[in-house]
XYZ file of C-alpha atoms in Angstrom:
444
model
C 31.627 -11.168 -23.431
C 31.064 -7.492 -23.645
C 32.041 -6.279 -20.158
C 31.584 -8.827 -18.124
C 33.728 -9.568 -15.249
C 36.756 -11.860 -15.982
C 39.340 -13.602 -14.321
C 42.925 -12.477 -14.355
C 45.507 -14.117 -15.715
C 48.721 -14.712 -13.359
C 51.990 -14.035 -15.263
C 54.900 -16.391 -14.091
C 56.132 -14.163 -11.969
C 53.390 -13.168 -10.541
C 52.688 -12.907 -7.179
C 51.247 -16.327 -5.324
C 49.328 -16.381 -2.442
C 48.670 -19.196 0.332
C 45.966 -19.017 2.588
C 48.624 -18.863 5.591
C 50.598 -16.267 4.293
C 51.427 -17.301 1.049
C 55.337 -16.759 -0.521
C 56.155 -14.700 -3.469
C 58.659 -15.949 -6.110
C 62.117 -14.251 -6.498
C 62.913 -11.513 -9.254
C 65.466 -9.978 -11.063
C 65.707 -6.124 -11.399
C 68.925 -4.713 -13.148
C 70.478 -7.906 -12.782
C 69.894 -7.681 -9.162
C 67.702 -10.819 -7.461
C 65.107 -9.120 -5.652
C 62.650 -10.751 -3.095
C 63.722 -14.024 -1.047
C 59.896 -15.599 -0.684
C 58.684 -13.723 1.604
C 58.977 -10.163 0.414
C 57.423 -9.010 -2.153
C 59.151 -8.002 -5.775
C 58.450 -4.948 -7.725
C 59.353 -5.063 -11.199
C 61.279 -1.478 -12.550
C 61.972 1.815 -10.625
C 60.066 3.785 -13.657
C 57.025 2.453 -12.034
C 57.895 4.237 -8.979
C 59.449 2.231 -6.487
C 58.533 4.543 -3.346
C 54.927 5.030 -3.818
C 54.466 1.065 -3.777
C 56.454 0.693 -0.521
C 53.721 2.889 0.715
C 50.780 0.604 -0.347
C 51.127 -2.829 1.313
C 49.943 -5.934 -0.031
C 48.207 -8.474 1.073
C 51.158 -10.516 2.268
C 53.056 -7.380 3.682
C 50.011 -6.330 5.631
C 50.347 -9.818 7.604
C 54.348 -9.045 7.665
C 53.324 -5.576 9.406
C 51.068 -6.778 11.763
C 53.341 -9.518 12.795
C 56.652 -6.725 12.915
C 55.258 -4.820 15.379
C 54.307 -7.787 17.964
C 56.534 -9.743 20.332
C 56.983 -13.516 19.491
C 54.777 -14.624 22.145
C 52.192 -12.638 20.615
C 53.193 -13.932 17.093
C 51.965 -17.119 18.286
C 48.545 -15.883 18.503
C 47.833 -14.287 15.424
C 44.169 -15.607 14.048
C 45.644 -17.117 10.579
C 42.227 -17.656 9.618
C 41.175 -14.512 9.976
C 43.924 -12.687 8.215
C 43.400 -15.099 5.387
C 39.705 -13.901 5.040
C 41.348 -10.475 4.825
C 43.353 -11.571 2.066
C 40.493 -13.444 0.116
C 38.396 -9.941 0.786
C 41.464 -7.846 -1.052
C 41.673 -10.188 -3.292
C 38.480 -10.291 -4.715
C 37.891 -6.980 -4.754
C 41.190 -6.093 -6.620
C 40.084 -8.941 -9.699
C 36.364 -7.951 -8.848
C 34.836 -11.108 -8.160
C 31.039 -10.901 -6.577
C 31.071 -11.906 -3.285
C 27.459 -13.925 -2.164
C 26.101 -13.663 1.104
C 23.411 -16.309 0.772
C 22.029 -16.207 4.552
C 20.186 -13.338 3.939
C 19.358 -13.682 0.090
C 21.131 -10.372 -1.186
C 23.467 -10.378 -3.521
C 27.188 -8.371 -2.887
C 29.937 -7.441 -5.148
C 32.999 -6.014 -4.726
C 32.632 -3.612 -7.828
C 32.501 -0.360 -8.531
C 28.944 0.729 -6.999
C 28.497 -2.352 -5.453
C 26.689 -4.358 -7.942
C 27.634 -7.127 -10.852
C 28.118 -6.348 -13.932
C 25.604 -9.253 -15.842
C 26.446 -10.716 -19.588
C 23.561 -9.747 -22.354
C 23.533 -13.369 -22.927
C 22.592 -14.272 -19.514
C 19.795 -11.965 -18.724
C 18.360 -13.008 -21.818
C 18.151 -16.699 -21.163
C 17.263 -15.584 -17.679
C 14.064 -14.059 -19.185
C 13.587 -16.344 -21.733
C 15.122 -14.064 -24.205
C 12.430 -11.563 -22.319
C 9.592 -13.351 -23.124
C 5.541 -11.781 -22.635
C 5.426 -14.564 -20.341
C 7.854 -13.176 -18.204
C 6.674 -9.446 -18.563
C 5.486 -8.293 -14.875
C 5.526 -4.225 -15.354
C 5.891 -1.200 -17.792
C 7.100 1.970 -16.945
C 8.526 5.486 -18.318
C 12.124 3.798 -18.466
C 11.574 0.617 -20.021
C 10.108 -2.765 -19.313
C 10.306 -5.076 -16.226
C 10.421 -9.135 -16.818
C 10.871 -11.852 -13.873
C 13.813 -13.402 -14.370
C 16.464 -15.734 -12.327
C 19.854 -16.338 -11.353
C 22.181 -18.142 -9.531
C 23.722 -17.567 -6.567
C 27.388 -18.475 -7.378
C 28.032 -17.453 -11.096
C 25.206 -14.871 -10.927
C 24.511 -17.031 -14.330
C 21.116 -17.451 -15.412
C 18.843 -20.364 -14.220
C 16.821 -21.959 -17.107
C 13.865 -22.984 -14.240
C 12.489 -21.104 -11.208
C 13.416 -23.268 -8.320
C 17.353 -23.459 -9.611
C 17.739 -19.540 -9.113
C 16.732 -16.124 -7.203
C 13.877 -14.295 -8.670
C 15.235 -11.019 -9.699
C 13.402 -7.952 -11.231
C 15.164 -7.120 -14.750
C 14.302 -3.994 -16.094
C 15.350 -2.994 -19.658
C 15.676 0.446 -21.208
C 13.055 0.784 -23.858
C 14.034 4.109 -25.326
C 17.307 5.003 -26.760
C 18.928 8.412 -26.909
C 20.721 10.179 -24.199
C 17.864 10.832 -21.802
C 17.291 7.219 -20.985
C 21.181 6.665 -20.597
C 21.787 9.285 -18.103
C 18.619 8.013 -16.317
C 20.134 4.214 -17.065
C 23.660 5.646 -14.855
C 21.423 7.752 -12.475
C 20.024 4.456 -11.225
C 23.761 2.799 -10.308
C 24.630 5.871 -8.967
C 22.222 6.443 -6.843
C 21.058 2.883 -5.842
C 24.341 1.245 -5.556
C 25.267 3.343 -2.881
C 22.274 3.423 -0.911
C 21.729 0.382 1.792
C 18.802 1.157 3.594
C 16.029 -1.630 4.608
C 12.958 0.367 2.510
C 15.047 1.047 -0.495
C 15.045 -1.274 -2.921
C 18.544 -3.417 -3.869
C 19.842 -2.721 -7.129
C 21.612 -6.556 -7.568
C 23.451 -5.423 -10.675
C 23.513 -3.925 -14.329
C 24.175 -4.597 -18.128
C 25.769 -2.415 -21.084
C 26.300 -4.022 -24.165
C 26.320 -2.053 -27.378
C 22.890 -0.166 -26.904
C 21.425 -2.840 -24.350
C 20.959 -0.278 -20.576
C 19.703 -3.142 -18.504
C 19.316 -2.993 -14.428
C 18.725 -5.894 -12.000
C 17.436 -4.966 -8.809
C 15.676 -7.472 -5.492
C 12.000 -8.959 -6.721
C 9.416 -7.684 -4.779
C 6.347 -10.153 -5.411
C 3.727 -8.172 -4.621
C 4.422 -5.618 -6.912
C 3.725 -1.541 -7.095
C 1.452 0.335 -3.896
C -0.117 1.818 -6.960
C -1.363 -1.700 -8.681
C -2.769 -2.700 -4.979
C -4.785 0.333 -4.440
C -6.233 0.329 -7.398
C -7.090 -3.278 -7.457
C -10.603 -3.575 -7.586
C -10.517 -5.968 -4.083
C -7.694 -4.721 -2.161
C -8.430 -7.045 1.040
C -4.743 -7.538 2.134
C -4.440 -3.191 2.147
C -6.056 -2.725 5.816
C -5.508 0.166 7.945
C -2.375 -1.153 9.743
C -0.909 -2.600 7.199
C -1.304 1.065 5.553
C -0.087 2.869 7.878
C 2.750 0.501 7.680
C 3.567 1.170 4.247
C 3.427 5.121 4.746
C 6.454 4.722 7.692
C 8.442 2.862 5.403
C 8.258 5.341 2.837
C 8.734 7.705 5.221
C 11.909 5.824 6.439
C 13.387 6.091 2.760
C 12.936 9.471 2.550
C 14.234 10.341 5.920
C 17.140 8.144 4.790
C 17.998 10.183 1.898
C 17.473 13.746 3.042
C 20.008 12.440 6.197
C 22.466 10.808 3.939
C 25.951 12.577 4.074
C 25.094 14.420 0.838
C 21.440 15.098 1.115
C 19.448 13.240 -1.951
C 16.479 14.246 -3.348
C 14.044 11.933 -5.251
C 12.336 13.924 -7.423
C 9.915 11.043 -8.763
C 8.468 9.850 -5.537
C 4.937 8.286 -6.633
C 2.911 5.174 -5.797
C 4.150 3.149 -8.791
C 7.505 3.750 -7.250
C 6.808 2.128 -4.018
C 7.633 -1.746 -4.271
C 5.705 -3.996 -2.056
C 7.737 -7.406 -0.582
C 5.719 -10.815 0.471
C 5.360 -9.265 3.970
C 3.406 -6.146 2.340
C 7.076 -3.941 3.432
C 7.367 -1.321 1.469
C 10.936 -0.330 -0.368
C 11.372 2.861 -2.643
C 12.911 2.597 -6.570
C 13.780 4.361 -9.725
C 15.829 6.888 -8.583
C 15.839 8.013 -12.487
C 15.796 11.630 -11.878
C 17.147 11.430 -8.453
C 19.974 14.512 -7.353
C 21.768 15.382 -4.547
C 20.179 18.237 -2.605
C 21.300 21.923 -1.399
C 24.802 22.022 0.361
C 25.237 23.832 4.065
C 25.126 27.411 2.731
C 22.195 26.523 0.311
C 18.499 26.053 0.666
C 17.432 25.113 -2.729
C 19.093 24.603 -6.295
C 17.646 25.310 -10.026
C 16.881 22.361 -12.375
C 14.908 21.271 -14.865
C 11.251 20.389 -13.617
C 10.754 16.746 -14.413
C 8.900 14.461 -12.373
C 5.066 13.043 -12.730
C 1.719 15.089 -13.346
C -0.348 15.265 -9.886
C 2.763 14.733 -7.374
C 5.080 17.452 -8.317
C 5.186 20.550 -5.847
C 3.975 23.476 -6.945
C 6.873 26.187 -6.142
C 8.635 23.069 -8.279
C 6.354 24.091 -11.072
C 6.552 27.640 -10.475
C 10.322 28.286 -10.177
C 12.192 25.370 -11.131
C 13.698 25.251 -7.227
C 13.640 22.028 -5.568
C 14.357 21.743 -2.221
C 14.114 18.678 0.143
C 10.322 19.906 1.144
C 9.420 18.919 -2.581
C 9.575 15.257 -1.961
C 7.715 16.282 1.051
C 4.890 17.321 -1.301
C 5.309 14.351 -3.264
C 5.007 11.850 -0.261
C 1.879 13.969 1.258
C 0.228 13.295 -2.227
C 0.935 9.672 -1.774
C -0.496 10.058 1.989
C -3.594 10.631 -0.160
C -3.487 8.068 -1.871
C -3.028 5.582 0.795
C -5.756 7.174 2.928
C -8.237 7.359 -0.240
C -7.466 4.432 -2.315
C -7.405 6.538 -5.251
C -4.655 7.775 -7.847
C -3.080 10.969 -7.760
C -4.500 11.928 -11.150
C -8.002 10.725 -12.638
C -8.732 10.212 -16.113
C -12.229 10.549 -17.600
C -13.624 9.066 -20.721
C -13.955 12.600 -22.322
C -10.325 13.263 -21.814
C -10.990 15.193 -18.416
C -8.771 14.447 -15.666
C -9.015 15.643 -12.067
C -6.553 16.391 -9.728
C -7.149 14.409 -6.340
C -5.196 17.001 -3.852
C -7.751 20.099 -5.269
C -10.682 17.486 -4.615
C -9.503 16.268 -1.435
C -8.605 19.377 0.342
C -11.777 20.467 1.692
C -12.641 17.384 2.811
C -9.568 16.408 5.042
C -9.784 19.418 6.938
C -13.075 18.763 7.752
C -13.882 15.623 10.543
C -17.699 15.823 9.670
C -17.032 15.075 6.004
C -13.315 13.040 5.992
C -15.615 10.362 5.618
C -15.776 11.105 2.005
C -12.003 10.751 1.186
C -11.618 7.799 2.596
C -11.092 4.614 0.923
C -14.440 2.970 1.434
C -13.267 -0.881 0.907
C -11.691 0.373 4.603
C -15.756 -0.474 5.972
C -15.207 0.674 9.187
C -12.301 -1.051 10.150
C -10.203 1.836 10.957
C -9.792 4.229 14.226
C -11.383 7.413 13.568
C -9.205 9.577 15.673
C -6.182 8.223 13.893
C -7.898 8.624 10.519
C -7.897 12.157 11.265
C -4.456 12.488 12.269
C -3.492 10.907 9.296
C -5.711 13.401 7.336
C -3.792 16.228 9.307
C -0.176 15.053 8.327
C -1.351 14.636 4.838
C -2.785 18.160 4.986
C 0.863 19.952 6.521
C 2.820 18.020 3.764
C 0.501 19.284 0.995
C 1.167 23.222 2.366
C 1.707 25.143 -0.513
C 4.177 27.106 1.329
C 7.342 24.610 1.511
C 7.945 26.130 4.926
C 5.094 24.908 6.171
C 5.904 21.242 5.703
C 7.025 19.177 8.325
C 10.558 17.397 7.734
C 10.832 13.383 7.193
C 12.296 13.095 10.170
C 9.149 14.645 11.800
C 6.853 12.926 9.917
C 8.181 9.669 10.756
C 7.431 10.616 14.626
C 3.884 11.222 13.636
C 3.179 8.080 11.627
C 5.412 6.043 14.535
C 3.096 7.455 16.987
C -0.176 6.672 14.822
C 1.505 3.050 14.651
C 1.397 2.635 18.445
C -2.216 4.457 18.786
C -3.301 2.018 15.975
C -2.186 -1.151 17.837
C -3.345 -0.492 21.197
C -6.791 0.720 20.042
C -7.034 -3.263 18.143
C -8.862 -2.144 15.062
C -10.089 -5.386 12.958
C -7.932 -6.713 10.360
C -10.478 -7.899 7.854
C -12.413 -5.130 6.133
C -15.872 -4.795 4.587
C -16.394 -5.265 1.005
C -15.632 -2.618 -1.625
C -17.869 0.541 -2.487
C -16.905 1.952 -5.191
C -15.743 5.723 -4.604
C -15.203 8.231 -7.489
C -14.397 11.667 -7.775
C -14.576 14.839 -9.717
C -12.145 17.758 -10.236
C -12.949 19.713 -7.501
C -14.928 20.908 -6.012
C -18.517 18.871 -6.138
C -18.470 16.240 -3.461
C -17.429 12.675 -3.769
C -20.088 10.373 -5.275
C -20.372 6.687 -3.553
C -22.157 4.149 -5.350
């Protein structure tokens, strides 16, 4: 069905395989009988006979490794685990996903690294992505629970028979959503990095665009600061969250090719059972400036309230403009509000022009920070955090600190934190507003 992967079809005189070493079957070529069951037989010289005896098979890689060793050696030879390194070739040649299931994650031998899932499957997996299953909407399209098996990757038709996976569905159609559809298997299938979030597999069926990444239960950073009781969100557990963003980030601007986000928000930041925090939707992600570059022109796309402003100005992103992004998220996490505030008459206020003149200040940080916090929180390492936020919100991107060096900083704030044994159970909420800049912060 559709694209889905299939499994070949051996000819005759095909090629077989043993799990010792296998034999191939004999040939004729020109009226010539070519192979004697051990070597292996290539069908016409138009296909070009010498670049094949250049790319070994399987069997001849076991034939090579036993040529160049003395019988007594021979002997020796771990069958077992050459035969893994056969089943390995194998299965990536006919592309057939490979499951580790000790860990839970899901591994293919495809191009990117992820499955390619049947229409059919995901739908039945969702229950033909019913309401019920509906767990988040976004920009791209919408999100349903869904599960699947480990060993056909087949959909389970009750909870405890699968994996709970995250299936996310492209809601608009047009160009635009496809290239952000590919910019997602692009990106995520070949990242591997603990605080990025797994991209299992995809779908692409006549118009369907349809991703599959890890479920992460406790949803978005966004949804649980702006729950109206946020108990579980204390001050370690935040400033656990910010290092693991900070990880990602590091990650990416470090990769061989340097990556930029370019959509780095709270609603981006997945949350596991543990409260660990992973990054997504790498949607508008890019790779960043080569050696001899510092910046490169694009189109200015990202979200309202986290988007830097030389970004804004000149249409140059750099690596320091996910910097900006993740100090506005900083914010967040230290204030328990969103980036951007909506008012009744339309309004909205920015929180980085309210917050400014407050986090520079110790006598009045107090009024940034997220007051369902109580006290519960070291005051000294409040204002350090207040002080990183404030260097990765400089408006000159020269000013900002790297990921590398922010991950220092929060590392050390995670030791100071620890040792100083702040309380793990805050006070109750107080509600704590704000107004586009600059009147002060009114607590109720």
């Amino acid at each position: 069905m559709g694209n889905c992967l299939r499994k070949h079809r051996r000819e005759p005189d095909s090629p077989v395989l043993t799990p010792t070493g296998g034999s191939y079957r004999s040939k004729k070529v020109n009226g010539t009988t070519v192979g004697d069951g051990t070597i292996p037989a290539f069908s016409s010289t138009s296909m070009g006979e010498r670049k094949r005896e250049t790319q070994r098979s399987p069997l001849q890689e076991i034939k090579h490794v036993t040529s160049n060793t003395d019988i007594g050696a021979e002997r020796h030879i771990d069958k077992k685990r050459l035969a893994h390194r056969i089943a390995g070739k194998a299965a990536k040649k006919s592309n057939i996903a490979v499951v580790n299931k000790n860990d839970g994650v899901f591994h293919a031998y495809y191009k990117y690294n992820v499955h390619c899932f049947c229409y059919s499957d995901l739908k039945e997996a969702t229950r033909k992505f019913s309401s019920r299953n509906l767990i988040g909407q976004g920009g791209f399209g919408d999100v349903y629970i869904g599960y699947v098996t480990y060993c056909s990757m087949a959909s389970a038709e009750k909870p405890n028979e699968g994996v709970a996976v995250a299936i996310k569905r492209l809601r608009k159609t047009g160009p635009q959503g496809h290239e952000q559809w590919k910019n997602e298997i692009k990106y995520m299938g070949k990242l591997n990095h603990p605080n990025i979030v797994k991209l299992i597999g995809y779908c692409k069926e006549g118009e369907q665009r349809i991703l599959v990444y890890e479920y992460m239960s406790k949803g978005s950073l966004e949804t649980q600061l702006l729950a109206e009781k946020a108990p579980h969100l204390d001050w370690r557990r935040r400033i656990n969250v910010a290092i693991d963003i900070a990880k990602a980030l590091d990650s990416l601007h470090n990769h061989g090719t340097p990556v930029i986000h370019r959509d780095l928000k709270a609603s981006n930041v997945l949350l596991d059972k543990d409260f660990n925090a992973k990054l997504s939707d790498f949607g508008l992600a890019r790779y960043g400036p080569l050696a001899d570059q510092d910046r490169i022109l694009t189109r200015i796309l990202g979200t309202k309230g986290y988007i830097a402003p030389e970004y804004i100005g000149t249409g140059h992103v750099t690596l320091k403009t996910d910097v900006y992004s993740f100090g506005v998220v900083l914010l967040e996490i230290l204030s328990g509000c969103c980036a951007v505030k909506k008012y009744s008459d339309g309004m909205a206020g920015d929180l980085t022009q309210w917050a400014g003149p407050y986090l520079s200040n110790k006598q009045q940080l107090h009024r940034v920070i997220d007051q369902r916090l109580g006290r519960n929180f070291p005051t000294k390492e409040a204002q350090k955090f207040a002080e990183l936020t404030l260097l990765c919100l400089a408006s000159d991107p020269k000013c900002r600190p790297t990921m590398t060096e922010v991950v220092a900083e929060l590392k050390e704030l995670q030791e100071n934190t620890s040792s100083s044994g702040s309380s793990s159970n805050p006070k109750p909420y107080c509600a704590l507003t704000f107004t586009p800049c600059p009147p002060p912060c009114i607590v109720q």
